[in-house]
PDB file of C-alpha atoms in Angstrom:
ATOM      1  CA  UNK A 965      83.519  95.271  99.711  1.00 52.00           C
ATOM      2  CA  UNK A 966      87.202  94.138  99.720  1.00 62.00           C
ATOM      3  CA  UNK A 967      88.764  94.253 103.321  1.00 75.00           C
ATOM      4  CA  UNK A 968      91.714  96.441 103.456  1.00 80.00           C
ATOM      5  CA  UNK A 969      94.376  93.633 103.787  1.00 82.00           C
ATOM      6  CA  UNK A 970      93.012  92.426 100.622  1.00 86.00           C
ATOM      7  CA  UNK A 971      93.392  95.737  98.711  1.00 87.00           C
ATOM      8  CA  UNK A 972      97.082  96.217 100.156  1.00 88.00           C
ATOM      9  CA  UNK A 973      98.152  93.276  98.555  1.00 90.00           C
ATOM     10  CA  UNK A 974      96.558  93.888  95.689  1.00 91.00           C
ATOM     11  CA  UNK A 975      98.672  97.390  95.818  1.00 91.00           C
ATOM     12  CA  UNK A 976     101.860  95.204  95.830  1.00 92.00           C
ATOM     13  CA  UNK A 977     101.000  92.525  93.359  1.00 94.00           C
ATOM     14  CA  UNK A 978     100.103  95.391  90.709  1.00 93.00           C
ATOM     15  CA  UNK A 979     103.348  97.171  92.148  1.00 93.00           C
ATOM     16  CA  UNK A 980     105.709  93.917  91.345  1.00 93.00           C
ATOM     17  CA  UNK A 981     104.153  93.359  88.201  1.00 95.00           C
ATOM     18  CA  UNK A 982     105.042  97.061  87.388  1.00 94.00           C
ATOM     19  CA  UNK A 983     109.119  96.606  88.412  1.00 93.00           C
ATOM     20  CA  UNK A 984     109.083  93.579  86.660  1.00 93.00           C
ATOM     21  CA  UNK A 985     107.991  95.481  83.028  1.00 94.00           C
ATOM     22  CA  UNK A 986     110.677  98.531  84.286  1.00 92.00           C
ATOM     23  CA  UNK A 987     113.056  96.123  84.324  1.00 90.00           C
ATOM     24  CA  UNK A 988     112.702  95.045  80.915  1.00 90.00           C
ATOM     25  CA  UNK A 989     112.419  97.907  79.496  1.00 91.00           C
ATOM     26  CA  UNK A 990     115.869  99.972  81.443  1.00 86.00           C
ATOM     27  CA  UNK A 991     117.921  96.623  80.444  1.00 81.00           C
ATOM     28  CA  UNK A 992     116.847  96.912  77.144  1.00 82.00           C
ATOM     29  CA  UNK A 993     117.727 100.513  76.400  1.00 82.00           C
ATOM     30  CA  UNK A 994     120.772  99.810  78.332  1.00 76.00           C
ATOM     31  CA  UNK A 995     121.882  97.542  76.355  1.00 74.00           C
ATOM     32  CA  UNK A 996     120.808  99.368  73.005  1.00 76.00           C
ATOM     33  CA  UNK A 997     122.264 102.315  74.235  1.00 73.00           C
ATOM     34  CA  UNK A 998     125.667 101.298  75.653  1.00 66.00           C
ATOM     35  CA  UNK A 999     128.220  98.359  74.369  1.00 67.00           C
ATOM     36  CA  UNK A1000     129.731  98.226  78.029  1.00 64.00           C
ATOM     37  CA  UNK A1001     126.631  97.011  79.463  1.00 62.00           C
ATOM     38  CA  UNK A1002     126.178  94.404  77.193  1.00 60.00           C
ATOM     39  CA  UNK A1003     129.857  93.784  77.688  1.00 66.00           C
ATOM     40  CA  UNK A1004     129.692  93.176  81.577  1.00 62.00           C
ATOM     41  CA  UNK A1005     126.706  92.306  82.178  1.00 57.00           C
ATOM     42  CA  UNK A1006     126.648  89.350  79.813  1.00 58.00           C
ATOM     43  CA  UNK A1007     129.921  88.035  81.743  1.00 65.00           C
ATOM     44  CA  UNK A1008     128.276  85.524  84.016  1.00 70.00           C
ATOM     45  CA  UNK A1009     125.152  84.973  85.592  1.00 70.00           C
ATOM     46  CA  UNK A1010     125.828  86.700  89.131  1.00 75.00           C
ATOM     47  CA  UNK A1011     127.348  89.544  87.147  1.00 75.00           C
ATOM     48  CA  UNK A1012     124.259  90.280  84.738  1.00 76.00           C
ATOM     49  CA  UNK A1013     121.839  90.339  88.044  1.00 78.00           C
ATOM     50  CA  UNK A1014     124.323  92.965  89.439  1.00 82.00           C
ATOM     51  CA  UNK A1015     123.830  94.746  86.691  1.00 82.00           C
ATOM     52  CA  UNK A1016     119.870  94.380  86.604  1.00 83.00           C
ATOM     53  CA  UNK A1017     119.595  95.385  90.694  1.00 87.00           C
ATOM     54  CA  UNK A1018     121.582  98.582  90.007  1.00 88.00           C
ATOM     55  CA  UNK A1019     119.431  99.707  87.047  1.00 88.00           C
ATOM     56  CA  UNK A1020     116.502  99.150  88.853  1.00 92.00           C
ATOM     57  CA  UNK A1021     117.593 100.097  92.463  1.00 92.00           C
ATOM     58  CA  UNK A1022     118.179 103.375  90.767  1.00 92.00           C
ATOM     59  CA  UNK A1023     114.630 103.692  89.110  1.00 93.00           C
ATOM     60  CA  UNK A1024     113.117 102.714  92.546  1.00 93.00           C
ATOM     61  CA  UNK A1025     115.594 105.451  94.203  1.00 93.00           C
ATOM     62  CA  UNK A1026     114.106 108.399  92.012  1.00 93.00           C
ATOM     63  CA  UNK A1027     110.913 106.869  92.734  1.00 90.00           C
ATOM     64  CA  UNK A1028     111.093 106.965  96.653  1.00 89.00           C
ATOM     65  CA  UNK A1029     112.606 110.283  96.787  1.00 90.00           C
ATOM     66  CA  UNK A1030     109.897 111.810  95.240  1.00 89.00           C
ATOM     67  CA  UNK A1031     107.404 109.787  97.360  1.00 86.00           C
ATOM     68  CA  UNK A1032     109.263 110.841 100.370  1.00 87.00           C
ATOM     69  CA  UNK A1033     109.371 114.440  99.327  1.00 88.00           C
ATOM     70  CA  UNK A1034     105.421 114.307  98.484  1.00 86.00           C
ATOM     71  CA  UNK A1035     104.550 112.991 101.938  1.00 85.00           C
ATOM     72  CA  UNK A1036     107.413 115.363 103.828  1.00 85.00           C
ATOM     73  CA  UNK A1037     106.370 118.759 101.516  1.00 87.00           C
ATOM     74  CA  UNK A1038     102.695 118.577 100.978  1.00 87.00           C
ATOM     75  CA  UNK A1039     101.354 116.151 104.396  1.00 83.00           C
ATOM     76  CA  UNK A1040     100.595 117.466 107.607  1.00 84.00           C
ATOM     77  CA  UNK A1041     102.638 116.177 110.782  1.00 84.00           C
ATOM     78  CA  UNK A1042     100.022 115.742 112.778  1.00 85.00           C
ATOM     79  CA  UNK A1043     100.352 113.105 115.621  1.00 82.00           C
ATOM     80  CA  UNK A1044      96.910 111.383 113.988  1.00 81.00           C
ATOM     81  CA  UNK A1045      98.821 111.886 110.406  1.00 82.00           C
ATOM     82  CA  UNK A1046     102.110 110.750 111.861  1.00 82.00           C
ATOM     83  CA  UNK A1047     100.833 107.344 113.289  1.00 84.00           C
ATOM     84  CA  UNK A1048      97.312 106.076 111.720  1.00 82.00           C
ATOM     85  CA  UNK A1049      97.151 107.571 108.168  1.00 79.00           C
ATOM     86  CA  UNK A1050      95.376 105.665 105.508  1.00 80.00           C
ATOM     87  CA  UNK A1051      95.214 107.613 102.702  1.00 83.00           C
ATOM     88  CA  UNK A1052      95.447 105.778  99.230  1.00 84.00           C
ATOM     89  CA  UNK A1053      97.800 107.827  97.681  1.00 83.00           C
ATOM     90  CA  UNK A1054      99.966 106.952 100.765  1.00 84.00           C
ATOM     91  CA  UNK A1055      99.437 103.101 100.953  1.00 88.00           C
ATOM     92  CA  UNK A1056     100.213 102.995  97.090  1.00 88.00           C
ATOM     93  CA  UNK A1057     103.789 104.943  97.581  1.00 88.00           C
ATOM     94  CA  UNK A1058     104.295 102.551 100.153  1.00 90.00           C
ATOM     95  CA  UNK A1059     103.215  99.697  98.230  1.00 92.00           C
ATOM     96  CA  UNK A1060     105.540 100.648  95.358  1.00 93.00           C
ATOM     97  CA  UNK A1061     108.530 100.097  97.225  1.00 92.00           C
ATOM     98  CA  UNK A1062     107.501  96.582  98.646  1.00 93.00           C
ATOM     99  CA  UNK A1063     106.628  95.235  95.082  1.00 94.00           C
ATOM    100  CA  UNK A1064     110.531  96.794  94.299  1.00 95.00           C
ATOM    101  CA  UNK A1065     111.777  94.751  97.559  1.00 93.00           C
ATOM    102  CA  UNK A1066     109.642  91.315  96.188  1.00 94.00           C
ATOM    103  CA  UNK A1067     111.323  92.218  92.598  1.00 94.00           C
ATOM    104  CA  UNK A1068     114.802  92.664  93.434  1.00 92.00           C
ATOM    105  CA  UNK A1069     114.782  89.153  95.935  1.00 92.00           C
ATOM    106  CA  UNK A1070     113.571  87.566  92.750  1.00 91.00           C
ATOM    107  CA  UNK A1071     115.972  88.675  90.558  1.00 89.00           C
ATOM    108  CA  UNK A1072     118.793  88.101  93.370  1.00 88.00           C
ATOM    109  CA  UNK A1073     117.638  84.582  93.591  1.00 89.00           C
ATOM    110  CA  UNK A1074     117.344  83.773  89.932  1.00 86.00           C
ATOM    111  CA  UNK A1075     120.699  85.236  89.592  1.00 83.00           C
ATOM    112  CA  UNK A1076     122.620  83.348  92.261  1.00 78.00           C
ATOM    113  CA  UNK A1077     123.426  86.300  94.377  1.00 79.00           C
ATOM    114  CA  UNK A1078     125.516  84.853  97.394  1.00 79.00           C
ATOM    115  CA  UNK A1079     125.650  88.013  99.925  1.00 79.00           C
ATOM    116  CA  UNK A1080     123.032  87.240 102.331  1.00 81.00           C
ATOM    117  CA  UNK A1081     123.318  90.658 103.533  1.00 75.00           C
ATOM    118  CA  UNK A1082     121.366  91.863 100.538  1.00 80.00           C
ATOM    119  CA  UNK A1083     118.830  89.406 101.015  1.00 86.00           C
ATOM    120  CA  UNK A1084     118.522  90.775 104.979  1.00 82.00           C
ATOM    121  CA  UNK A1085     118.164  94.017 104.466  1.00 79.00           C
ATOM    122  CA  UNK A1086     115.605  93.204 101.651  1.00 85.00           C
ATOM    123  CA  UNK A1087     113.315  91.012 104.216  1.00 85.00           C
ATOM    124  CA  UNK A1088     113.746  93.360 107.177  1.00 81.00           C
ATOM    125  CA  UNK A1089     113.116  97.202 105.449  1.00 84.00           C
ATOM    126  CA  UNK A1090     110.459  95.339 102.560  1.00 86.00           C
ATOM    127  CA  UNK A1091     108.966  93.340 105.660  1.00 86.00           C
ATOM    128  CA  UNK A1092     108.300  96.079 107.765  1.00 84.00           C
ATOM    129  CA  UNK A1093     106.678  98.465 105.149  1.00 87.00           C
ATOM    130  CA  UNK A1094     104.267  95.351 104.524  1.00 88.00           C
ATOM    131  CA  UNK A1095     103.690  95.408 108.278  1.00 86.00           C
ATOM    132  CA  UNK A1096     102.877  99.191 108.323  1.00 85.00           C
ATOM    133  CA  UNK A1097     100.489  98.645 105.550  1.00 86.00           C
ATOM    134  CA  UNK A1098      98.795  95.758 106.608  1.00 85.00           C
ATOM    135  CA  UNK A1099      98.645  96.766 110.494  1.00 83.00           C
ATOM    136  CA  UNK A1100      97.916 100.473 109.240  1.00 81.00           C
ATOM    137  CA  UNK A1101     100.145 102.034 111.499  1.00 84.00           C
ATOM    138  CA  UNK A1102     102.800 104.479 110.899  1.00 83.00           C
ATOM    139  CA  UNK A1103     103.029 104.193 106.874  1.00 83.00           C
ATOM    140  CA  UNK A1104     103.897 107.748 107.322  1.00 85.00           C
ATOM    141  CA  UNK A1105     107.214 107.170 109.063  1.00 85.00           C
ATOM    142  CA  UNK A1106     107.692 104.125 106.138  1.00 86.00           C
ATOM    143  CA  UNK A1107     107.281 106.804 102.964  1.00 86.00           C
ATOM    144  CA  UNK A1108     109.362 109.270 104.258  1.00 85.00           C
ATOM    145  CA  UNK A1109     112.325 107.545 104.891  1.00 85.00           C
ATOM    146  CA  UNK A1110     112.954 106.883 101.779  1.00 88.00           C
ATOM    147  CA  UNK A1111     114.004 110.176 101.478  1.00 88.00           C
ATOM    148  CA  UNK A1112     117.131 107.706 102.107  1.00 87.00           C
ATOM    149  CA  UNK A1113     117.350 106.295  98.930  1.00 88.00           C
ATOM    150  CA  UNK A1114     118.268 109.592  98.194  1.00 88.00           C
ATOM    151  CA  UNK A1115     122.153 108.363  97.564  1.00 88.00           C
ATOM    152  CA  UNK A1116     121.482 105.550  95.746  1.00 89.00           C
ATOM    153  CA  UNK A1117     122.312 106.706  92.216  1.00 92.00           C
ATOM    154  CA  UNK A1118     125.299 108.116  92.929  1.00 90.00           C
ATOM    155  CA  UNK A1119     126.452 104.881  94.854  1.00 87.00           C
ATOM    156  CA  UNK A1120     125.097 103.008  91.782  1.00 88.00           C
ATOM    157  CA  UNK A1121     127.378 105.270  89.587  1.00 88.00           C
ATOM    158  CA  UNK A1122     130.145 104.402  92.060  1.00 87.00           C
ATOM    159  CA  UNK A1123     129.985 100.766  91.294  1.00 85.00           C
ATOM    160  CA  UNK A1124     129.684 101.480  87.623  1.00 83.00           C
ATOM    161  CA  UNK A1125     132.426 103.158  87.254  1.00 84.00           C
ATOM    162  CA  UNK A1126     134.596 100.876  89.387  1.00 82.00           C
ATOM    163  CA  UNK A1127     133.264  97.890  87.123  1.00 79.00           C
ATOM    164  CA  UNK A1128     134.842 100.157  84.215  1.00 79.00           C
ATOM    165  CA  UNK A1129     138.474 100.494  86.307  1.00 80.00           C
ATOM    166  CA  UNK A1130     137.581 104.002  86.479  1.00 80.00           C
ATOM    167  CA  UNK A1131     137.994 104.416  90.362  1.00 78.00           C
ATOM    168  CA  UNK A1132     140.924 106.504  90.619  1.00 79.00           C
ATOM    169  CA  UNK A1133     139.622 109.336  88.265  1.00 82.00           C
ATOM    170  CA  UNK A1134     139.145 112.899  90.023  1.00 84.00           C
ATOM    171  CA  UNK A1135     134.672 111.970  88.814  1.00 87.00           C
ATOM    172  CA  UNK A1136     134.902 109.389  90.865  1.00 84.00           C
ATOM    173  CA  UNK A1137     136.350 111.458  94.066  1.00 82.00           C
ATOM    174  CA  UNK A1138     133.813 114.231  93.709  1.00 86.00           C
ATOM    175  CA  UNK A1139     130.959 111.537  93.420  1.00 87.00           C
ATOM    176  CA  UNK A1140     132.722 110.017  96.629  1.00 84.00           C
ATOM    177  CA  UNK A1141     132.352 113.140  98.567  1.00 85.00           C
ATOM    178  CA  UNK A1142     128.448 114.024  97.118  1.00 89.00           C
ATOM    179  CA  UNK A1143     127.882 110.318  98.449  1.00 88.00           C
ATOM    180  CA  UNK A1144     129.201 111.545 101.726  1.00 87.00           C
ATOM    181  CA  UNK A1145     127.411 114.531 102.174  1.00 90.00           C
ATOM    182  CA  UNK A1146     123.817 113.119 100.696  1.00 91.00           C
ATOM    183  CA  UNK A1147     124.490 110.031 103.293  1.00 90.00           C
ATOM    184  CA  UNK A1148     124.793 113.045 106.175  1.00 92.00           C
ATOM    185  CA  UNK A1149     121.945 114.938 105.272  1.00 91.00           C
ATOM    186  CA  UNK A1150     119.516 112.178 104.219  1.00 88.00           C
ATOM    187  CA  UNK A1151     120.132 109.175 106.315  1.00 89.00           C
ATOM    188  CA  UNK A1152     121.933 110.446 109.737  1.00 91.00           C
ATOM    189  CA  UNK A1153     119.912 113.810 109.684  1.00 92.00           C
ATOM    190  CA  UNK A1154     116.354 113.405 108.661  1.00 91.00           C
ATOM    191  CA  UNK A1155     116.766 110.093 110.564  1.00 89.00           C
ATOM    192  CA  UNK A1156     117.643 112.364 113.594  1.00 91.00           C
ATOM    193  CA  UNK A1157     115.063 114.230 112.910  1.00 91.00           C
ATOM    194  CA  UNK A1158     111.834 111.620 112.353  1.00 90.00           C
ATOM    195  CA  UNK A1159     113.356 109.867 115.761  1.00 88.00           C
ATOM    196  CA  UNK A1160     112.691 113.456 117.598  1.00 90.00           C
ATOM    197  CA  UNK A1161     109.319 114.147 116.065  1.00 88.00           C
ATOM    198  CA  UNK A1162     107.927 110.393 116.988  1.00 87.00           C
ATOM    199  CA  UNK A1163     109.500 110.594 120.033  1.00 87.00           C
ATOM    200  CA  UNK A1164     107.877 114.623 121.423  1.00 87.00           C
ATOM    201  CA  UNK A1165     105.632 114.550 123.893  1.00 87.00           C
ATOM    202  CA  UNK A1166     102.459 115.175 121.539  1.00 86.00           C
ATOM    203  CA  UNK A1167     103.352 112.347 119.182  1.00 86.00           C
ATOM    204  CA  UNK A1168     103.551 109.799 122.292  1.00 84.00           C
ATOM    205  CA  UNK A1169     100.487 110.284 124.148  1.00 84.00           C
ATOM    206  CA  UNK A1170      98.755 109.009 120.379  1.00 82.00           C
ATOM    207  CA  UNK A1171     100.798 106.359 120.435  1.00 82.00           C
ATOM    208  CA  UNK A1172      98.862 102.762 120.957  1.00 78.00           C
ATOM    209  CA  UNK A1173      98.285 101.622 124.685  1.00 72.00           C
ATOM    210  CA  UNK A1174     100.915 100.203 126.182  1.00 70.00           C
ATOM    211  CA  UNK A1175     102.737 103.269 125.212  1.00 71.00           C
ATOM    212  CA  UNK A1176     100.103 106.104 125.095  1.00 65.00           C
ATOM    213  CA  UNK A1177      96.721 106.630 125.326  1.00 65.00           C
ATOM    214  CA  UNK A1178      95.292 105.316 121.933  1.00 70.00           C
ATOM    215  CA  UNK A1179      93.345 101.887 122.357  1.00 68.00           C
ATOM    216  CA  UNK A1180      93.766  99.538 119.577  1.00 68.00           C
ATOM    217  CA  UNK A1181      94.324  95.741 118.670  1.00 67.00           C
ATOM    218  CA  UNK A1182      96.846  93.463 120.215  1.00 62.00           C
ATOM    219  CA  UNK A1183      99.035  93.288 116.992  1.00 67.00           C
ATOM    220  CA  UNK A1184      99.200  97.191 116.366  1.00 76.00           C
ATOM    221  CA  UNK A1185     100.160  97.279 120.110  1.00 75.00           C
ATOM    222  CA  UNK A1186     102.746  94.528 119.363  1.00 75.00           C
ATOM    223  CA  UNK A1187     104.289  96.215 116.475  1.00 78.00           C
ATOM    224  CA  UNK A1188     104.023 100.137 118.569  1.00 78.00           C
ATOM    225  CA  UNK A1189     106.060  98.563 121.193  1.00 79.00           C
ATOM    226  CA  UNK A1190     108.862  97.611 118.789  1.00 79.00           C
ATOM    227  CA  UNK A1191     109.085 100.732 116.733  1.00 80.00           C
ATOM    228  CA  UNK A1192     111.435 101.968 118.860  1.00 81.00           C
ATOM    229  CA  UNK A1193     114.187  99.853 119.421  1.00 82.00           C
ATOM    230  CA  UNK A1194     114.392  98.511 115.560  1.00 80.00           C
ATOM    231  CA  UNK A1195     114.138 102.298 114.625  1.00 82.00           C
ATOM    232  CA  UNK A1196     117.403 103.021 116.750  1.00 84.00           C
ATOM    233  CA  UNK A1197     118.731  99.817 115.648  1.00 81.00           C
ATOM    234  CA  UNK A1198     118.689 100.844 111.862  1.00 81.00           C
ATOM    235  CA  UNK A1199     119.615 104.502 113.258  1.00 84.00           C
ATOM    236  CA  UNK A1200     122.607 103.156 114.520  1.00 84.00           C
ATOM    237  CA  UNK A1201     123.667 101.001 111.667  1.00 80.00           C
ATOM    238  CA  UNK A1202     123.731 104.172 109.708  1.00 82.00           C
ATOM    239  CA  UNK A1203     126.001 106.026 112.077  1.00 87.00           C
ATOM    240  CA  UNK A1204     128.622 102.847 111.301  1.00 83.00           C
ATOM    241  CA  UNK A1205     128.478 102.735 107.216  1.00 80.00           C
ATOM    242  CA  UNK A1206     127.974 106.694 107.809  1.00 86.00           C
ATOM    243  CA  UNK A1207     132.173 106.523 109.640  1.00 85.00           C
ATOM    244  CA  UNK A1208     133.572 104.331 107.195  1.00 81.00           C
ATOM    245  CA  UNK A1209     131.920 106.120 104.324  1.00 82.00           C
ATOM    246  CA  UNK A1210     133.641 109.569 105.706  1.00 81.00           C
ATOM    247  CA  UNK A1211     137.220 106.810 106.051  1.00 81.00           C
ATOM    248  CA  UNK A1212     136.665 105.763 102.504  1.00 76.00           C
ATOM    249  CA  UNK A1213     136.461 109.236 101.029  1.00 73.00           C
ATOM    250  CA  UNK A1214     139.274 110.715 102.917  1.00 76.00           C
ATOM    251  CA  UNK A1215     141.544 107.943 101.240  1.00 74.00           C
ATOM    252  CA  UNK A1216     139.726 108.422  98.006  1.00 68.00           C
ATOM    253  CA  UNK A1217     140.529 112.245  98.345  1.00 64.00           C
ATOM    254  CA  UNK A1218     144.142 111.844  99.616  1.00 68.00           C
ATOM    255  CA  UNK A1219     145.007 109.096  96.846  1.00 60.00           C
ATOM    256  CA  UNK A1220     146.111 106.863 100.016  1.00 51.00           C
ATOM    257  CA  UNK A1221     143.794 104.372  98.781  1.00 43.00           C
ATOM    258  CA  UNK A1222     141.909 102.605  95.971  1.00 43.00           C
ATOM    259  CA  UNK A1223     138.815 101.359  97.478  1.00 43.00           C
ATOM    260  CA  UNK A1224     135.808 101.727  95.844  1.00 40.00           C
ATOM    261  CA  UNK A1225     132.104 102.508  97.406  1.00 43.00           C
ATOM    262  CA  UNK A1226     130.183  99.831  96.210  1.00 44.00           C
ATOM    263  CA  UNK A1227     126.530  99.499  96.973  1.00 42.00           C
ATOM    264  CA  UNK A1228     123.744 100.368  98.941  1.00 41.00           C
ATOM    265  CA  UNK A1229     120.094  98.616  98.846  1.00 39.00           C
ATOM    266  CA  UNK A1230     116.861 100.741 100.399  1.00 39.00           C
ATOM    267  CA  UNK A1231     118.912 101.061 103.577  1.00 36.00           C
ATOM    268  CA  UNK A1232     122.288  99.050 103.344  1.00 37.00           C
ATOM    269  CA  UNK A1233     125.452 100.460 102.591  1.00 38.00           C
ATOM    270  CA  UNK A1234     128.400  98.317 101.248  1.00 40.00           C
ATOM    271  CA  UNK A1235     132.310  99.135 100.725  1.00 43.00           C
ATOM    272  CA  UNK A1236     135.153  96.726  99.128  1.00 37.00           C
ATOM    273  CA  UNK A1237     137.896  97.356  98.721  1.00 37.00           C
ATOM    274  CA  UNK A1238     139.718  98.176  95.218  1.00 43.00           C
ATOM    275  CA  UNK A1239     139.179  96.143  92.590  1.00 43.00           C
ATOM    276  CA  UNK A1240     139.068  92.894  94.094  1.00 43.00           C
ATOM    277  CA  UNK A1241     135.690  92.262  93.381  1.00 49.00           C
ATOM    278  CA  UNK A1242     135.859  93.119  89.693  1.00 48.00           C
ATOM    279  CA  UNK A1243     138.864  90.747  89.482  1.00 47.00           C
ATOM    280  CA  UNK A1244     136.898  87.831  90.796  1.00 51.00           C
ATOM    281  CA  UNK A1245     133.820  88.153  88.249  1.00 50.00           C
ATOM    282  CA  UNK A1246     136.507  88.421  85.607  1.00 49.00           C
ATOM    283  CA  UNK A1247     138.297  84.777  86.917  1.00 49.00           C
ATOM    284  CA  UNK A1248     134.971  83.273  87.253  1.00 50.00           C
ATOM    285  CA  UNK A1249     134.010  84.512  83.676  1.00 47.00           C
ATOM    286  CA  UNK A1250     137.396  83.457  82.468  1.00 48.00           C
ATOM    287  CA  UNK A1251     136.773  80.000  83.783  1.00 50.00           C
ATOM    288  CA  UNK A1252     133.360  79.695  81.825  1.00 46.00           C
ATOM    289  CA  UNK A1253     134.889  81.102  78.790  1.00 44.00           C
ATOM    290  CA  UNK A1254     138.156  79.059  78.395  1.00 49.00           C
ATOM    291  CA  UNK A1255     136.733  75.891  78.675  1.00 52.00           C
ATOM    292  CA  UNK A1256     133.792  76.864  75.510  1.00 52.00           C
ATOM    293  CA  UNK A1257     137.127  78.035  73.544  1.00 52.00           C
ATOM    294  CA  UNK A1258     139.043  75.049  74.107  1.00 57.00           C
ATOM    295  CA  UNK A1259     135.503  73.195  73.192  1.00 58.00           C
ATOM    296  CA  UNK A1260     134.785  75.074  69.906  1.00 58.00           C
ATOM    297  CA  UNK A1261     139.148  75.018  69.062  1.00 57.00           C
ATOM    298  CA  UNK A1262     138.768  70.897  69.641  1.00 60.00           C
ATOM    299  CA  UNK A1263     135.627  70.839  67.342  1.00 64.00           C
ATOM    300  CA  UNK A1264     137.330  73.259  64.175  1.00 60.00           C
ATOM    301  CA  UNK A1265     140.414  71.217  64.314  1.00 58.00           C
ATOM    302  CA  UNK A1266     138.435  67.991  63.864  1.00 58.00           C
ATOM    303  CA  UNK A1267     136.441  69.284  61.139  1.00 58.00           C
ATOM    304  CA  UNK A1268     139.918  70.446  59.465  1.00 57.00           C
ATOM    305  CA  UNK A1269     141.180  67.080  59.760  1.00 53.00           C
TER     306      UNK A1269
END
């Protein structure tokens, strides 16, 4: 019989494998379905895995919402639920969002993405849902906060339409202030609100020795006595992008400003300003371009001659 460790990674592997045949299949009706995408996203090399991470962030995004809303809705939240779970159906959710964590770093990698920020976030969230798998302790916790991902599309849609220059129409400003309010509810909220029920009374005493009364292994002991802090560590980064979210959509609203929201991966949220960033894929596309112009204008006149 295959040891549980074993099986988990098995969960990811097939999980990857599944992202990887998403992806090709969203980029190609994307690009069948709309000339802009093939447009921008065939601009340079950084640009076109952009493009690819959005698409797919916002598959995995429906994905883990509906995870999270299984496993909030329809689970118990029992202390015994709450902290040593290993349902199947549970491991899998969880394992579907690593294998989108392993997919994504690939695709950032192939496609020279330069913002280590992304790459972070991806090793620190993706690393410790492989943790709570492997170590079988609280995968609960893991599967519903994804309920987080909750704003992706709409900060995907964001970048989108600042990619198209269409940042200062009145869609844009509404999406700006759905962003705003989904970001309350789903990350500063429900955040709120899993610290409170992991940190009752009830909840604690199950918690593994040092910090309550459950015995158990070294390394689940290890990883219960860091839950905390990196919890309220990633509660607290959310409380910062949450305050210059609410900046950014005041300017958007007022028309002081033409900053655009532009990204957020599984748990990081991004904003730059204007249009700079669109400007500089457009130089650095210009400067592949001009050069195979000049090439092919060299090679015509030749032949002419």
């Amino acid at each position: 019989m295959a040891s549980p460790v074993a099986t988990y990674l098995g969960y990811v592997a097939v999980a990857t494998l599944v992202w990887v045949v998403a992806d090709w299949i969203i980029c190609l009706a994307a690009s069948q379905c709309s000339r802009t995408f093939v447009k921008r996203a065939s601009r340079t090399i950084r640009e076109r895995g952009r493009w690819r991470s959005r698409l797919v962030s916002t598959a995995h995004a429906i994905y883990g919402s509906c995870a999270a809303a299984y496993v909030i809705l329809f689970r118990p939240w029992t202390p015994d639920e709450s902290l040593f779970s290993t349902e199947p159906l549970k491991m899998m959710l969880l394992a579907g969002s690593v294998g989108y964590f392993v997919f994504d770093t690939y695709v950032m990698l192939v496609y020279q993405e330069k913002e280590v920020a992304y790459y972070l976030h991806h090793a620190v969230v993706g690393g410790g849902m492989l943790i709570a798998m492997l170590s079988e302790f609280c995968a609960f916790a893991f599967v519903a906060m994804t309920i987080n991902e909750f704003t992706t599309p709409m900060l995907n849609m964001a970048w989108i339409m600042n990619r198209m220059r269409l940042n200062h129409s009145t869609l844009f400003k509404v999406n700006g202030v759905v962003i705003a309010v989904g970001f309350f509810c789903a990350r500063i909220c429900f955040n709120l609100f899993i610290a409170y029920h992991y940190l009752s009374p009830d909840t604690l005493a199950h918690f593994p020795a040092p910090i309550g009364n459950t015995p158990t292994t070294l390394g689940v002991s290890a990883i219960a006595i860091f839950f905390f802090p990196l919890y309220f560590l990633y509660l607290g980064t959310n409380f910062f992008w949450f305050a210059k979210l609410v900046k950014e959509v005041r300017s958007f609203v007022r028309g002081e400003a033409s900053a655009a929201l532009d990204d957020e991966s599984d748990g990081e949220l991004h904003l730059m300003g204007g249009d700079t960033d669109v400007e500089e894929e457009e130089e650095e596309a210009d400067d592949i371009v001009k050069p195979r112009r000049s090439a092919r204008l060299r090679r015509s006149t030749a032949e002419a001659r």
